[in-house]
Coordinates of C-alpha atoms in Angstrom, one line a residue:
Chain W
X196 CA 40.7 17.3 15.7
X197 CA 37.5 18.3 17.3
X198 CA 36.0 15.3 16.4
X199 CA 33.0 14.3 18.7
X200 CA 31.0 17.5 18.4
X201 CA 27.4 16.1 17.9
X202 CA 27.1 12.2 17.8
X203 CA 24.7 10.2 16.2
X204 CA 22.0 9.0 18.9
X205 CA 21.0 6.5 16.9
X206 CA 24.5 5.1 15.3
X207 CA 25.3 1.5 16.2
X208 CA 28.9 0.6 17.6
X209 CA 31.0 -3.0 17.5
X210 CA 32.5 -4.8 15.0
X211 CA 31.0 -5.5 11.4
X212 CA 30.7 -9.1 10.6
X213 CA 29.8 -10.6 7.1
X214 CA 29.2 -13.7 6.9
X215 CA 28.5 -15.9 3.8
X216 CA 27.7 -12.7 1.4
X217 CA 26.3 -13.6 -2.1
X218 CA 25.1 -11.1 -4.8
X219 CA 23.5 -12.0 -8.2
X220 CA 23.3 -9.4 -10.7
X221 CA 20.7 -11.1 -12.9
X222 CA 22.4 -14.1 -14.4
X223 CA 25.8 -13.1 -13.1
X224 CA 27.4 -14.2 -9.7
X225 CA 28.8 -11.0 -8.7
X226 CA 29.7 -12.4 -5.1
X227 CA 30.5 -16.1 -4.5
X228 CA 30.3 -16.5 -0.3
X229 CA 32.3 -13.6 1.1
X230 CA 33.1 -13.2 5.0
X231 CA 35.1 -9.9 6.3
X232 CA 35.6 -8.8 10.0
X233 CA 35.4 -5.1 10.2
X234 CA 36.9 -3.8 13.4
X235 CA 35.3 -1.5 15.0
X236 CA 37.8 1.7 14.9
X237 CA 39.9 0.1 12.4
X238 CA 40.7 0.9 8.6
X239 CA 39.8 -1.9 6.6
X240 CA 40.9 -2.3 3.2
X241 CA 39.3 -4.7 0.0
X242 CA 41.3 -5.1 -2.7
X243 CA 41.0 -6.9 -5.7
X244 CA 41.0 -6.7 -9.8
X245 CA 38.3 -4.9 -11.8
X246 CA 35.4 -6.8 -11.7
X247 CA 36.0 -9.0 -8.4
X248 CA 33.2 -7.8 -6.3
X249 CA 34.3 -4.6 -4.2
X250 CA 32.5 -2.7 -5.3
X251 CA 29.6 -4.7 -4.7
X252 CA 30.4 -5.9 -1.2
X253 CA 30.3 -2.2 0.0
X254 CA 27.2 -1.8 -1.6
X255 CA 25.5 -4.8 0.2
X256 CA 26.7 -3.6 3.8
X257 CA 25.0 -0.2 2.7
X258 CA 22.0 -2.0 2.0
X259 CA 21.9 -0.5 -1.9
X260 CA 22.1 -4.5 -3.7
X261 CA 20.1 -7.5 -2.7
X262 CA 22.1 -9.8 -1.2
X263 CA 21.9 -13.1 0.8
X264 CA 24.0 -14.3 3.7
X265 CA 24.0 -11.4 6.8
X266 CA 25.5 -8.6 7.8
X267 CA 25.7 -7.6 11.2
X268 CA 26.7 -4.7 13.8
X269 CA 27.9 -5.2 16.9
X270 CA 25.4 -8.3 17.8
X271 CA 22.5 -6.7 15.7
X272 CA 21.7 -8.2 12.7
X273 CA 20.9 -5.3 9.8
X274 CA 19.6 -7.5 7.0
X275 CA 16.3 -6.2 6.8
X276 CA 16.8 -2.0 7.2
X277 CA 16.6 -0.4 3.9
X278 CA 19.5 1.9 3.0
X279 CA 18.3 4.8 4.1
X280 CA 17.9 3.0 7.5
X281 CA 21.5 2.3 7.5
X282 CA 22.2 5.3 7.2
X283 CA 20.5 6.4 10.4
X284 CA 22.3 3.4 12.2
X285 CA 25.1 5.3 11.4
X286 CA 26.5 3.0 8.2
X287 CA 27.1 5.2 5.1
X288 CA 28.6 4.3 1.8
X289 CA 30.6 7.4 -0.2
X290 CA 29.9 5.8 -4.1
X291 CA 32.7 5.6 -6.3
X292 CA 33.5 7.9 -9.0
X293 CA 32.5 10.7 -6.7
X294 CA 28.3 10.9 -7.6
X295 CA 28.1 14.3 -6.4
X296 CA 25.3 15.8 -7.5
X297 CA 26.7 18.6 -10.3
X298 CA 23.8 20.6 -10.3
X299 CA 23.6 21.6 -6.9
X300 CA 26.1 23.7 -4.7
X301 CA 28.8 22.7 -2.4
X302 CA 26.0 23.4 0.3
X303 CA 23.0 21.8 -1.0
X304 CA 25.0 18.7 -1.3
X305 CA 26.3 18.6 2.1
X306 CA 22.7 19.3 3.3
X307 CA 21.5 16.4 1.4
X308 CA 24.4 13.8 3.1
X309 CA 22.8 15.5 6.8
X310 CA 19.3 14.5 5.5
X311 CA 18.6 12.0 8.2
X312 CA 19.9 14.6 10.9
X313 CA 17.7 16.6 12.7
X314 CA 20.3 19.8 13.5
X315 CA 22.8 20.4 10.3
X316 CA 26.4 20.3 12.1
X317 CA 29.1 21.4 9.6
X318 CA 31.9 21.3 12.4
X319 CA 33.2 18.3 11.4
X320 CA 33.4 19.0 7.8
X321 CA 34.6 22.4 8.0
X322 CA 37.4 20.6 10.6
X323 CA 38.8 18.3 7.4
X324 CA 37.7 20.1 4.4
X325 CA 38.5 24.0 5.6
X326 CA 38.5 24.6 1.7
X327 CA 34.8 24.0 1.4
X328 CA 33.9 26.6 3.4
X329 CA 34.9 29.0 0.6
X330 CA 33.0 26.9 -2.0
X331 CA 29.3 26.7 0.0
X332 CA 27.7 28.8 -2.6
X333 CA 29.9 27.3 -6.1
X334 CA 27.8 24.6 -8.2
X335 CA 29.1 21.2 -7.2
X336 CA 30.0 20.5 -10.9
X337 CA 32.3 23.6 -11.1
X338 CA 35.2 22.2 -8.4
X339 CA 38.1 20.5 -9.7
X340 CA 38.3 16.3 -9.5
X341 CA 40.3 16.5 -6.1
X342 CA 37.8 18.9 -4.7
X343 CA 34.9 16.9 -5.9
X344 CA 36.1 14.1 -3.8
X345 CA 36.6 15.8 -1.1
X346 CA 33.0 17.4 -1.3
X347 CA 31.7 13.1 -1.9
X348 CA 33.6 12.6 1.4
X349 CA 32.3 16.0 3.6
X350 CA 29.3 15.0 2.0
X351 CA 29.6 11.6 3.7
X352 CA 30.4 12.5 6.9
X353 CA 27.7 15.3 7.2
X354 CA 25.5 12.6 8.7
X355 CA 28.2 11.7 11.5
X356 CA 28.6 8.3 10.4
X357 CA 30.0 5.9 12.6
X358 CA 31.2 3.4 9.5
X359 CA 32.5 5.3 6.4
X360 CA 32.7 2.7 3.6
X361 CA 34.9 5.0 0.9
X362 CA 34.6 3.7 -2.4
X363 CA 37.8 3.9 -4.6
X364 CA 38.4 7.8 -3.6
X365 CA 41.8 8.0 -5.2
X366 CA 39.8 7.3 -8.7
X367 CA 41.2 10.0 -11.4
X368 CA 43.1 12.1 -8.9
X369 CA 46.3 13.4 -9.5
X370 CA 49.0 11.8 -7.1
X371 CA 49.3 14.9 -5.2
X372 CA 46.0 14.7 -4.3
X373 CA 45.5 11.3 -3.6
X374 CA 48.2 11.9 -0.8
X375 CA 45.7 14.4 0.6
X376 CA 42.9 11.9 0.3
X377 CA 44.9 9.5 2.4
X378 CA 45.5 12.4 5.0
X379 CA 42.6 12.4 4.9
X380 CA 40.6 9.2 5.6
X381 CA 43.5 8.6 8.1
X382 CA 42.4 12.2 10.0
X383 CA 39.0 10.9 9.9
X384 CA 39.3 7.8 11.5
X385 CA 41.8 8.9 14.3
X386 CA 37.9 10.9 14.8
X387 CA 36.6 7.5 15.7
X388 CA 35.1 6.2 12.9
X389 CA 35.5 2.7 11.2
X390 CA 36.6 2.9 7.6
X391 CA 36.2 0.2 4.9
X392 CA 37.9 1.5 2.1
X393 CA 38.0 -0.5 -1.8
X394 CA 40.5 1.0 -3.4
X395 CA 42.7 -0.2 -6.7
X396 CA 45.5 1.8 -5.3
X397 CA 47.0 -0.9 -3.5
X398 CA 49.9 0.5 -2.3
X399 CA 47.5 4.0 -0.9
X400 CA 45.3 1.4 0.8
X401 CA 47.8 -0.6 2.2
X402 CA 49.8 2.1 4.0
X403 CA 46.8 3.5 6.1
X404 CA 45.1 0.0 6.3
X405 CA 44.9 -2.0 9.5
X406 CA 43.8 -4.9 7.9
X407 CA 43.6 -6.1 3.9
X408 CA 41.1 -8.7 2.5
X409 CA 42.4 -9.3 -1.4
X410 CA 39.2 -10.3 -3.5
X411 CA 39.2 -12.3 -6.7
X412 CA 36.1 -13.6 -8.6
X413 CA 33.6 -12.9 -6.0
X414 CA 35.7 -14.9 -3.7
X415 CA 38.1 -13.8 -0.8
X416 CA 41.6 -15.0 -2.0
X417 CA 43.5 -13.8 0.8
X418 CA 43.6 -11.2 3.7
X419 CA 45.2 -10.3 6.8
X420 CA 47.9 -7.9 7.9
X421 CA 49.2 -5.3 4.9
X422 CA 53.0 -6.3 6.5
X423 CA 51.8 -10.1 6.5
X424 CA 50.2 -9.7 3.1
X425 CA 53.9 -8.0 2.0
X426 CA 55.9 -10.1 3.3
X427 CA 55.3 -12.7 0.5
X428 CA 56.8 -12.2 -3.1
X429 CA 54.3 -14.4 -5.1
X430 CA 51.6 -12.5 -3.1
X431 CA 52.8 -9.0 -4.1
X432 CA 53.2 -10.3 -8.2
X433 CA 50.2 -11.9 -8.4
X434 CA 47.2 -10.0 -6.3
X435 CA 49.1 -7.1 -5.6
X436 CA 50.5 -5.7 -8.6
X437 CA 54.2 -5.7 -7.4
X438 CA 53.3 -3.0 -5.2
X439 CA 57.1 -1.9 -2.9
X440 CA 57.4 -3.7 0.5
Chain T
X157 CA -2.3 43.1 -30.4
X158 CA -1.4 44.1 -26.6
X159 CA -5.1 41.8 -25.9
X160 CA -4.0 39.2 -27.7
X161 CA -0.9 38.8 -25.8
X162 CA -2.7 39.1 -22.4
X163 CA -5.2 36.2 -23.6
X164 CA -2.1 34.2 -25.1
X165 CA -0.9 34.5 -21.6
X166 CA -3.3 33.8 -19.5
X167 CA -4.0 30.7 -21.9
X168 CA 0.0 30.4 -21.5
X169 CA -0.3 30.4 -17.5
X170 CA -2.3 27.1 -17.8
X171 CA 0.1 25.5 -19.9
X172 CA 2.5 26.6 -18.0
X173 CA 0.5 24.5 -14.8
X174 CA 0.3 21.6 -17.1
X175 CA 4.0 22.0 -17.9
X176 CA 5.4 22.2 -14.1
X177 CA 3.2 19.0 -13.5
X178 CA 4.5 17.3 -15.9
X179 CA 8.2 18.0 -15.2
X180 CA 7.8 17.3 -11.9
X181 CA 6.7 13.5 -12.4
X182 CA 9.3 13.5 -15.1
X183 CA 12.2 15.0 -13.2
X184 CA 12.1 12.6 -10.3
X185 CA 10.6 9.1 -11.4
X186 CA 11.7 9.4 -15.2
X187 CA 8.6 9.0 -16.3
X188 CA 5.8 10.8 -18.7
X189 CA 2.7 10.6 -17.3
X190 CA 0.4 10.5 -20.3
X191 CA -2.8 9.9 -17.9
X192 CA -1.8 13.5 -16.4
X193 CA -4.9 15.0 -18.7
X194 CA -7.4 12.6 -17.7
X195 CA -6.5 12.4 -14.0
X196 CA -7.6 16.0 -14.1
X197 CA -10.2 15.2 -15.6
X198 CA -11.9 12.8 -13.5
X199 CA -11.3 15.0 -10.6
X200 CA -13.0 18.2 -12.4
X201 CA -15.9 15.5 -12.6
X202 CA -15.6 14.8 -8.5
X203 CA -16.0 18.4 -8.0
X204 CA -18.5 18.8 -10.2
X205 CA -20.2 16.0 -9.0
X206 CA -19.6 17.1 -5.4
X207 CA -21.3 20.6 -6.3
X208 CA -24.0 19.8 -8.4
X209 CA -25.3 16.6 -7.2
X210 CA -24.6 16.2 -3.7
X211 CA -24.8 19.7 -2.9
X212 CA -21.5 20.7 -1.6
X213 CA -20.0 24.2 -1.2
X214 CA -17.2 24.7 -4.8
X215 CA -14.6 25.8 -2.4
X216 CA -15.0 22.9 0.1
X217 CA -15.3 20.5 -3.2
X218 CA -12.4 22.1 -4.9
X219 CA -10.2 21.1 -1.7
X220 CA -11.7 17.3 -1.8
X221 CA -10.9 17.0 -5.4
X222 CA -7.3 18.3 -4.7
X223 CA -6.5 16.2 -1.9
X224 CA -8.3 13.2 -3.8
X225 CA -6.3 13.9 -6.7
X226 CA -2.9 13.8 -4.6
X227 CA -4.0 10.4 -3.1
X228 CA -4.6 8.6 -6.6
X229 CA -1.2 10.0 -7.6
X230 CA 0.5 8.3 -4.8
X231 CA -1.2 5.3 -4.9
X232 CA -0.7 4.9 -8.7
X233 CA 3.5 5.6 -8.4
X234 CA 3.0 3.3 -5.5
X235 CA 1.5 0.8 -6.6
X236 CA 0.9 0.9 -10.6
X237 CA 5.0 1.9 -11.3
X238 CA 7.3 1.5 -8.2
X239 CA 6.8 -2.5 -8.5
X240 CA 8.1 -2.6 -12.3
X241 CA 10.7 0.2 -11.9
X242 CA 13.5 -1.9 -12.0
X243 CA 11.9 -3.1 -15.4
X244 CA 12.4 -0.2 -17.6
X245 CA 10.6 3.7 -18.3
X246 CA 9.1 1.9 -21.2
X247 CA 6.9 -0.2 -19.3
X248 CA 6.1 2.2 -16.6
X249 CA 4.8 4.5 -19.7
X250 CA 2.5 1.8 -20.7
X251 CA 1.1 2.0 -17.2
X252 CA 0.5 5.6 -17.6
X253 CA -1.2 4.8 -20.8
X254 CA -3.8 2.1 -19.0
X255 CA -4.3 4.6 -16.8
X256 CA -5.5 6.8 -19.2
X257 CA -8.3 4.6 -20.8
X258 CA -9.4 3.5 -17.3
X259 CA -9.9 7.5 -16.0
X260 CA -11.8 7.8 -19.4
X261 CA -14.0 4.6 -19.2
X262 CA -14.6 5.4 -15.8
X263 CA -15.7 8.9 -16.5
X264 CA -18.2 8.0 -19.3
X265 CA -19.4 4.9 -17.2
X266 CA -20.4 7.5 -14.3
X267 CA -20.7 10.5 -16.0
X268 CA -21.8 10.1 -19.5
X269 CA -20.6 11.9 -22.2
X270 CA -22.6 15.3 -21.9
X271 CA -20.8 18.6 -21.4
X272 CA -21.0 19.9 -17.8
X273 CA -21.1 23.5 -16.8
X274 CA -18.1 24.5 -14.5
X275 CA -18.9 28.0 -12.4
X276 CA -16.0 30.2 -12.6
X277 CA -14.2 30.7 -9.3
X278 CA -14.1 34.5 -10.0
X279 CA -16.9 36.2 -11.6
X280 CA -17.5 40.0 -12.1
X281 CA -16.6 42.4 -15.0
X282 CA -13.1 42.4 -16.3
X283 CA -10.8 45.4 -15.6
X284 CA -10.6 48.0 -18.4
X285 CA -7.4 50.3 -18.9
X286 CA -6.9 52.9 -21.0
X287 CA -4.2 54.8 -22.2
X288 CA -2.0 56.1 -25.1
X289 CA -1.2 52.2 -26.1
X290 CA -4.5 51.8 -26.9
X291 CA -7.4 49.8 -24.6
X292 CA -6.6 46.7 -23.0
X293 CA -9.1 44.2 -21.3
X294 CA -8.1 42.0 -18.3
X295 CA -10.8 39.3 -17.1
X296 CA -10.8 38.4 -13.5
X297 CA -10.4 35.0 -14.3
X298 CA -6.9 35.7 -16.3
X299 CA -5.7 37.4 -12.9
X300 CA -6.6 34.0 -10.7
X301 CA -5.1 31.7 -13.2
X302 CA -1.8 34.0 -13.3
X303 CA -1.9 34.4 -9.5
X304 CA -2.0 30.5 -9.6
X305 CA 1.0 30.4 -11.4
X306 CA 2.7 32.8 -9.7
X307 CA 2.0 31.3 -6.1
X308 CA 2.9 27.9 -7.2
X309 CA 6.2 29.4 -9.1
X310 CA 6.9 31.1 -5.6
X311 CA 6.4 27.9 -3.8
X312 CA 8.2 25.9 -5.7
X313 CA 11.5 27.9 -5.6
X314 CA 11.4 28.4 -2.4
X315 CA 10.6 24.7 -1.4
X316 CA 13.6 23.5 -3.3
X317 CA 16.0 25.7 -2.8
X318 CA 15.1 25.8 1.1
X319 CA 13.5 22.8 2.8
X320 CA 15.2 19.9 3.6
X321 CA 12.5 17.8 1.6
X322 CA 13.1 20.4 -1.5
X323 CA 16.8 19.4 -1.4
X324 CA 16.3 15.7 -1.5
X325 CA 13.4 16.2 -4.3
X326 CA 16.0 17.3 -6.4
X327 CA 18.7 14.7 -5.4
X328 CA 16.7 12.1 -6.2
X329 CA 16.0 13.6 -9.5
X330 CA 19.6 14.0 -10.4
X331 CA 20.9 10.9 -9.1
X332 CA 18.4 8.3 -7.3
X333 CA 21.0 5.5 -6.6
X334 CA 22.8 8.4 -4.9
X335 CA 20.2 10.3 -3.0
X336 CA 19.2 6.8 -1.1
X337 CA 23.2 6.5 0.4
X338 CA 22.6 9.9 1.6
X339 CA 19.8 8.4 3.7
X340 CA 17.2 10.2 1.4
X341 CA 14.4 7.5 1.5
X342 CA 13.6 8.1 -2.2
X343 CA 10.4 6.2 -2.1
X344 CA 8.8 9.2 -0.5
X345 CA 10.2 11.3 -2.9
X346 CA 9.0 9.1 -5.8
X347 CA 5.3 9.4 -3.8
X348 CA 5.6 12.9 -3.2
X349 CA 6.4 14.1 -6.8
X350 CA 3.2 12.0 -8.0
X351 CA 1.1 13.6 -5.8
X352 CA 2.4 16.6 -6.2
X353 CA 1.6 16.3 -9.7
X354 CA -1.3 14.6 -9.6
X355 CA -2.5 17.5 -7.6
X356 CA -1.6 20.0 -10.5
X357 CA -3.6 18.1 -12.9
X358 CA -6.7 19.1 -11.1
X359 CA -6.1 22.8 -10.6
X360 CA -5.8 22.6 -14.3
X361 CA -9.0 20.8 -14.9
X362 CA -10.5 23.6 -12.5
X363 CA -9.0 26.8 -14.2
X364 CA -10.0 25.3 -17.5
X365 CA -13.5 23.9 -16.6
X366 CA -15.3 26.5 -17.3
X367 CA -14.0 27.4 -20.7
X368 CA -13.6 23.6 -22.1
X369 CA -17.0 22.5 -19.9
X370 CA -16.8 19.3 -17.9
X371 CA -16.3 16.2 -20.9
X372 CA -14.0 12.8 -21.0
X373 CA -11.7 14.5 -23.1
X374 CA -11.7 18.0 -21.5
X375 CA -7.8 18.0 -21.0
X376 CA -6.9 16.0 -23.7
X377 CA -5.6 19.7 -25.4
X378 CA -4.1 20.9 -22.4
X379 CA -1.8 17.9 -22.1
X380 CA -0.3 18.2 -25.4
X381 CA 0.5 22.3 -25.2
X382 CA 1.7 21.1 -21.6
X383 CA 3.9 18.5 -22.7
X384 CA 5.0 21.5 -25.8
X385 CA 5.7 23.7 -23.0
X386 CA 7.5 21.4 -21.3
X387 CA 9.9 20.4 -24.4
X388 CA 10.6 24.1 -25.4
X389 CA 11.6 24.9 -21.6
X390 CA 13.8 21.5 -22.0
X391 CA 11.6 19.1 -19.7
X392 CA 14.2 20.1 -16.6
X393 CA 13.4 22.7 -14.8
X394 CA 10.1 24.8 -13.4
X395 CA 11.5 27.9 -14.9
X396 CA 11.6 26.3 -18.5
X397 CA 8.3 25.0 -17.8
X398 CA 7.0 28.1 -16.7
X399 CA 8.1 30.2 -19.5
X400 CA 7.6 27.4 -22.0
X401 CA 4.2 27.5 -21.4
X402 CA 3.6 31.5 -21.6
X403 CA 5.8 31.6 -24.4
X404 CA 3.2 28.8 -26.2
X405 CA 0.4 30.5 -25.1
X406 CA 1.3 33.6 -26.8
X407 CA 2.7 31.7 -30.1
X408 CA -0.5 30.2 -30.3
X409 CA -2.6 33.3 -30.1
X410 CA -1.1 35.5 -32.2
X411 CA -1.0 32.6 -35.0
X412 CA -4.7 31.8 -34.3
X413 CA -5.1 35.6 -34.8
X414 CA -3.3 36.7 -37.6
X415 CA -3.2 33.3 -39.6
X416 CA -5.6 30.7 -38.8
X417 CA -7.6 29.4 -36.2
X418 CA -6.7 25.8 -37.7
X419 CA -3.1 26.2 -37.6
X420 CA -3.1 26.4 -33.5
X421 CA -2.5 22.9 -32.8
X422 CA 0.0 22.3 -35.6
X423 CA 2.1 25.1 -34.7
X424 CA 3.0 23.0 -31.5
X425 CA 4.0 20.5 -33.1
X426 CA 6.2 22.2 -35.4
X427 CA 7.8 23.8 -31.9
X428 CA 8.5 20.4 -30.3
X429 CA 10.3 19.4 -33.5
X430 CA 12.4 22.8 -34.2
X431 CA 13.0 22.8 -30.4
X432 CA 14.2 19.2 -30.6
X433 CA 16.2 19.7 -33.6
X434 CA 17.9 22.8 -32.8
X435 CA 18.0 23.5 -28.8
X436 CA 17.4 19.6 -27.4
X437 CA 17.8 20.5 -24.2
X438 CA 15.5 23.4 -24.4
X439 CA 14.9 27.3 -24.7
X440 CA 16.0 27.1 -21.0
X441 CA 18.0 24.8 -20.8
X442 CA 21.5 24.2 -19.0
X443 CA 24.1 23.3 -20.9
X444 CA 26.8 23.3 -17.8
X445 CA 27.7 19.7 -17.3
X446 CA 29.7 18.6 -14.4
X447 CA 33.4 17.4 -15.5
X448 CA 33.6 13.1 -15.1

């Protein structure tokens, strides 16, 4: 893939490091003390029950929830930038349940994922998601769930991101399709860039994941390897919903 | 009857201003400004006061009272809403409503409550066609407050259909949580659409001026049709603003014509309630939804 046609100047590189995460949601204690290593170059996978903070914890490293602990890039430390900072630096979060915007077209929503680039680049785009080149003119809220995705994802990487954190992009798809979606984020970092990817789809995120951390209540229950994390039986029936070896 | 369309019209055309003001405030931070009226107000007064008592030039007034009137919308979004709007719209409204009382106190503090003249920014005699439809009359003033309307119309499509800035306007509006992980920084957005507004508000107190005269509650009437306009184009988009508020104008003039004077004000809010009932998202209004 022609991957490296305009970089971001500005986009930090290194490994992601959490480190002692916590999130209230008003009275509630979303995230308990979370640390994750993010590779740099890897796929990283969370996984966890509804409700166990995945969510969340993507949304902190994107800088959309208040959160204490830190959060860090390379050896910078990114606590105080403001999302739209973070996305400069190169850090950008695809939300869950797609959160295109319907009203617009295909081409008004990749425009506003390149908002904090100076020259609109659709190379890279156009290299994963050929279909959309077809659509630029359709209303976002016309395509079909798969293409919607795809459009939440090309919307993503329209500002060259250097971290992609995917949030649950197999939601509502039809198995077919989340195949694709896995072709997909697999294509996309073989381009270079570092994906963290929640997904409840735990066999889909453990076959393209380099590394798993398993979240329950806030808290990390376990993580390392998908082939260490498989290897155990009582692992697989109790946080992995029995998924195949 | 052909007149009394062009009048409704060109009555319509400043609703119509009032409208798009209105929706864009609404669109992007959620909320109804209900000090809209008297912000435009107060800066009618500036320009007055700018003309009349210090001595300035209209024109050079007219562009101090716009840009003032863009300021105090950004600094109240910025400083009077953005810190409660995690709180709710309600509160935020009840902002908009302190607002309100203070533009008015302040006015009759400074100003008193005399009416002041307003010069017209066009004067001459109006243009007179004949033909086999009859006579019809059409004041110079009519044709700067539908040139208004059409410029600003122009400008508006074009700006969010086309700029970068546009684009993230409506973003925002759709979807604000959204918009900010595309790097959008929506505070500016949230800024921008109050001073955009803001700004409307006092082209509205100037058009009008000089047939309502310069008073505390000089807008109070224009806020309401506005706000009418805005409901029957479905409070969403310009173009339901826009036609809304011609659409109103004309309503109102033919019923202050042909059945009373007195019935002008009621018959808008018999429209926001038939609209409501019948068409809640408007005359204009979309009803495509996205599937979930």
């Amino acid at each position: 893939m022609a991957s490296t046609t305009s970089k971001n100047p500005n986009a930090m590189s290194g490994d992601v490091e959490v480190r002692k995460l916590q999130v209230w949601y008003g009275p509630v204690h979303a995230i308990k003390g979370i640390d994750l290593d993010i590779k740099a170059g890897s796929i990283t996978t969370v996984l966890g029950a509804n409700g166990a903070g995945k969510s969340t914890t993507l949304k902190a490293i994107a800088g959309g929830v208040k959160y204490s602990g830190s959060i860090s890039v390379g050896d910078e430390l990114i606590d105080i930038l403001p999302v739209h900072k973070r996305v400069e630096k190169g850090i950008v979060l695809c939300p869950e349940g797609r959160g295109i915007f319907y009203s617009m077209t295909v081409k008004e929503n990749l425009l506003a994922g390149a908002y904090r680039r100076s020259k609109v680049d659709y190379s890279l785009v156009f290299d994963v998601f050929p279909i959309l080149k077809d659509r630029l003119n359709q209303i976002a809220g016309t395509l079909s769930g798969g293409e919607q995705q795809m459009l939440a994802i090309a919307r993503a990487l329209m500002s060259h991101p250097s971290y992609l954190l995917l949030d649950e992009p197999s939601l509502g798809l039809a198995p077919v399709v989340i195949q694709k979606i896995a072709e997909v984020i697999k294509e996309i970092n073989a381009s270079g860039i570092t994906v963290v990817l929640v997904e409840q789809n735990t066999s889909l995120a453990l076959s393209i994941a380099n590394y798993a951390y398993v979240l329950e209540n806030g808290k990390v229950a376990l993580h390392g390897t998908p082939s260490e994390l498989l290897k155990s039986d009582a692992i697989r029936e109790k946080y992995l919903g029995g998924v195949a070896k | 009857m052909i007149n009394q369309i062009i009048l409704g019209l060109s009555t319509g055309a400043t609703y119509s201003l009032v409208a798009i003001g209105l929706v864009m405030m609404y669109k992007v931070s959620g909320v109804m400004n209900f000090a809209y009226a008297n912000m435009g107000m107060f800066v009618t007064y500036l320009i007055w006061w700018l003309t009349s008592s210090v001595g300035m030039n209209l024109y050079v007034s007219i562009v101090i009272g716009i840009i003032f009137a863009a300021i105090m919308g950004v600094v109240v979004e910025r400083y009077g809403l953005r810190p409660i709007r995690h709180l709710s719209s309600a509160s935020m409204l009840i902002v908009t409503f302190g607002i309100l009382m203070i533009l008015e106190g302040l006015a009759v503090q400074i100003w008193g409550t005399d009416y002041k003249p307003f010069p017209e920014l066009v004067t001459g005699s109006p243009y007179v066609f004949r033909g086999d439809f009859g006579i019809f009359v059409l004041r110079r003033q009519d044709i700067l407050i539908f040139s208004i309307l059409l410029g600003i119309s122009l400008a508006l499509l074009f700006f969010t259909r086309y700029t970068k800035f546009g684009i993230a306007v409506r973003a925002v509006s759709e979807n604000e949580e959204i918009a900010g992980y595309m790097g959008i920084n929506v505070g500016s957005v949230l800024a921008f659409s109050w001073g955009f507004g803001a700004s409307m508000a006092a082209i509205v107190g100037i058009v009008a001026a000089p047939k309502v005269f310069v008073s505390p509650t000089m807008l109070t009437y224009y806020q309401i049709q506005g706000f009418t306009a805005a409901v029957l184009g479905g409070f969403e988009t310009f173009n339901g603003a826009i036609f809304g508020g011609l659409i109103l104008g004309v309503i109102e003039k033919l019923v202050g014509n042909y059945i009373s004077e007195g019935f002008k004000a009621t018959i808008s809010l018999v429209i926001i309630i038939v609209v409501l009932i019948f068409f809640p998202k408007g005359l204009f209004g979309k009803n495509v939804r996205g599937r979930v």
